[in-house]
Amino acid sequence: MNTLPPLAAPPRAEPDYLRRDRSLRSWLCTHDHKRIGVLFLFTLTGFFLLGAIAAAGMRYALLSPQGNLVVSDLYNRLFTMHGVIMIWFFLVPSIPTVFGNFILPMAIGAPDVAFPRLNLASWYVFLAGGVLVLTAIGAGGVDTGWTFYTPYSSTYANGYVMLMASGVFVTGFSSIFTGLNFIVTVHRRRAPGMTWFRLPLFVWAIYATSIILVLATPVLAITLFLMALERGFGVGVFDPRIGGDPLLFQHLFWFYSHPAVYIMILPGMGVVSELLTCFSRKPIFGYRVMAFAILAIAGLGFLVWGHHMFVSSESLYAGLVFSLLSFLVSVPSAIKVFSWTATLHRGSIRLQAPMLYGLGFVALFTIGGLTGVALATLPLDVHLHGTYFVVAHFHYIMVGGMLMAYMGALHYWWPKMTGRLYHDWLARISALTIFLGFNLTFFPQFVLGYLGMPRRYAIYPPEFHTLNVLSTAGASVLGVGYLLPLFYLSWSFFRGRPAGPNPWGATGLEWRTASPPPKDNFEETPVVTEGPYAYRPEEAAP
Amino acid sequence: MSGIPMDRAAYEAEERAATNRLGMWTFLATEVMFFGGMFVAYVLYRSSYPDAFAVGSRTMELGCGTANTAVLLVSSFFMALGDRAARKGDRGALRGCLVLVALLGMAFLAIKGYEYASKVDEGLIPGRGFRYPGPPQLPLFMTLYFAMTGLHALHMILGVCAVAWLLWRSSPRRHQSVPVEPVAIVGLYWHFVDCIWIFLYPLFYLIGR
Amino acid sequence: MSTPAAFLALEQASTVAGKVDLIGGTLLAVSLVVVAGLLAVNLYFIVRYRRGSPAPRPPLQISPGKLEAAWTTGTTLVFLGFFFWGAQLFVRMERPPPGATTIDVAARQWMWDFRQPNGRREFDTLHVPVGVPVRLRMTSEDVIHSFYAPSLRVKQDVVPGKTVSLWFQVTKAGTFTLFCSEFCGSKHAAMVGQIVAEPADRYAAWLAAGNPGSIARRGPALFVRYGCAGCHSPGGSVRAPPLERVYGSEVPVAGGGFVHADEAYLTDSILLPEKVVVAGYQPLMPSFQGVIPPGDLVELVAYLKTLGSASPPPARP
Ligand code: HEA
Ligand code: HEA
Ligand code: CUA
Ligand SMILES: [Cu+2]
């Protein structure tokens, strides 16, 4: 598997970060960004499984079109739990907190993040929010959907809305801490010679994501706070009975949540740029344009929130402007897709597991993005809003895109994190299973949506039955695809072959130190003399 | 790096300080967005219900609001003086200023508390207990008033705690050196909280008069 | 729901349905070309430039900047094309044509409450004439609901505290499903109804057969019940403008200017009296927001309209 001789394999005096101190206390009080990344990895895996169980429950309920009030009420709680957990407790923190923490400081040649204690605090705050949300779910759940629209959530919903909202509120601070930390780290902690335009695109992506985290999350916090005031004390600013406007809630909510969808894709785009270059041994096509595209997405992303409200009775002109801006924010994404394709040209391509995930990302993100463009087209959104078409759109991007990238990142950096290799063929098989299962699950949902099946329906007209059965079948395949890595990665952690510092022959700084890295990452601070993707395809060809 | 020779410790301290300041500025950006959400709500409703807002504004205690504005401005002034003193290494002046800042901060909170209490008496608490005669949208104004000034007061409490921490940090018994960077950072925060009030004061107290 | 919806095609039963599908279909075609093209190029690269293949890999001849400019402008132009196409159709979908039949809709957990122009009331089933533009004037009594008729390709959220409108013109007789497509609680999925479209004459006959009588029938009672009479009747406790012949007139406004008294004005006067104050009067009228449920409000406004109007009401968009 080893293709290039490691760039440097310094003899290690010091034990690596995993073995330095094995006590539980040393983990729970650690300030080491790598350990914090691993803590997040475990926590997020747990939350993902919970969200997936809710998904399995929903898909099971949708196997038959009939249902009754009990089924409906349970179903409504399931999709709320699924949405809340998957968004705020899995996908928003996913790549930033795990790989951002683990890799980013190494990728810029730093010994740690700028504020290591704040970094640990972020994990604890995240846990606290998680406990609140789990309590709410355990106590009986909430049935508002992840969007918490008022006045349903504030006045009519029965369930533990306050508890759930406070959980999300608290977790928001974790996002803010992490984002703040990365921004300052990238500004202040770069190794000598690591200029802005020598940063790997992964770092650019995390940096842009952090800016969104820091600027958008507080708006969510204040929105949920006002909603909770209304629910708890009957003193709302969204209450139509005293002249409040439920649409204001939606505006504030989407002002956070649309930028948040870019929180959930930019890190994936960063990872994929690393994967495609490494496994085709080519510098990224159009590095600067790729970096600026990331910034453009982050910036324009703040201006399109109204596209979630085309039929909410926002004004006609608002609708037109938000539609136009939604088209424009898609252009940088298109640039990225084309540049990734161009990167493969005249490369030296090897389809190892991380690369399969990377290519899967490009394919599914493109489909998800193009259907996003369909939703941005006003008359089409009038028909498709609130249907399964939207559900399919965002699963294509979030599961097909971001989750693929997350798995790619996990497989790419696993040898660095654990110092071990995994079984490559098993990994490839699971990547393919996920790809096939995914399409089988969510492609039928595009059709369902166009035929008019509304989302958040536990009971549906019989003509939608066949497609729903197909979708559930796909989810089972998908589930198997996600369970496989759990086994072979665990096996690899204990039994895998040693990886060496640089099993993929990659050029990033993180590969210049041992696997697993020592506590301070580098024996001596690296000095950077060239851009991030100094690959040469001719040399790699044997 | 510039040509001036710098010893390693001083270089690292300077580096650390710049990092902390950037951290604080980033945090303040977060805060702006945090209050920003509520300012948007305020602007929107004010433009829909100017009369209710005017009535609401007339229920405010102008004296208290103005006094509080003065208190905060003076406290910011002393915070700035304290910062200068810290830079000069003048421990006594620094601690004097900090004590004043903390006292003024508490005075602000006391006045705010008094105002809240009188609102309770007048039946101006939104919700079921709302007894004040006025336009139906008046509770909207009062909710925004309590939410925004309440969060501001929360920030003040945190600020007073931070100043108390600085007092402890600068105590001659504990530390050799006078804290310079922490004072600058807390100062930034204090001025920011002051600025928020400079917006709240006219929006709530002055518009209807 | 008796429509035997075909497995993969949704019927087009309104004037806009075909146009919406045309944009959708074109976008689908363009997307397929893009996805297929990308897939082909990627696969070709993966095979031809697989590690160890003998394919030559000389440096690129054409400058990257040119490629980037090409695909950026290309994409932007295609996107702008779809934007303008969609925008002009949307504008037409938003503006009801003059002369539309108006039907009042009140949504509440978990039912649709329709009032035909002559006051005939029906639940969860909506009768409409074929070939005539129909405007729905909707409001919600509790949470947000959404009126969604897939076969007509129309949808509109129904928001409490607001009156929203939606229009469509059905092109063929039949029964079409009506969904609530905004989550509204336990029985959201059961808030399903149907739209029965009939030829205009049959619709008129149906309308005439059912409890004729005016939507304004209960008006006088409501006018007393909500205490309007206390101020607005001669000899009332407060000096308030008489409401006869207000509808359709130009009302002088305190602070100068006139406002045209249409239905929206009447509704606003009741819900948001301080928004427009009649010249020469004190803003003494309380808001009835939250006091008068939307259903009664509709009847009250209808009653005010019967109090005589200054001129035949112009057809307003
Ligand atoms: C990671 C998450 C993510 C991302 C990245 C996106 C990206 C986009 N989204 Fe999506 N979206 C969601 C998550 C996401 N979305 C979620 C969760 C919801 C539903 C929330 C809810 O209601 O619960 C939603 C809903 C949603 C709606 C509202 C639907 C409705 O409820 O009515 C709209 C409408 O405009 C929209 C549009 C877009 C657009 C235009 C993009 C663009 O950024 C996409 C850009 C990408 C591309 C365009 C692909 C690449 C392009 C090419 C390869 C070029 C092709 C070339 C030519 C055609 C010439 N999204
Ligand atoms: C961000 C991340 C994320 C992720 C990763 C997923 C993952 C999945 N989601 Fe989810 N989804 C959302 C975010 C996400 N979702 C959001 C935000 C909503 C909107 C919520 C709302 O409306 O408020 C939503 C809503 C949503 C709906 C619509 C509910 C409705 O509107 O009525 C459905 C329906 O199929 C669904 C399905 C799935 C499936 C099958 C997966 C799969 O990828 C999960 C794969 C895992 C498994 C399938 C489980 C493990 C497998 C087994 C235990 C084997 C047995 C399996 C079966 C018997 C099926 N999701
Ligand atoms: Cu009414 Cu959903
Ligand atoms: Cu969006």
Coordinates of C-alpha atoms and ligand atoms in Angstrom, one line a residue, chain C residues 145 180 182-184 188 191, ligand 3:
Chain C
H145 CA -51.1 25.5 7.8
C180 CA -51.9 20.6 4.4
E182 CA -47.0 22.8 6.8
F183 CA -46.6 20.7 9.9
C184 CA -49.4 21.6 12.3
H188 CA -51.2 17.1 10.2
M191 CA -55.6 17.5 7.3
Ligands
CUA3 CU1 -52.5 21.8 8.9 CU2 -50.6 20.7 8.6

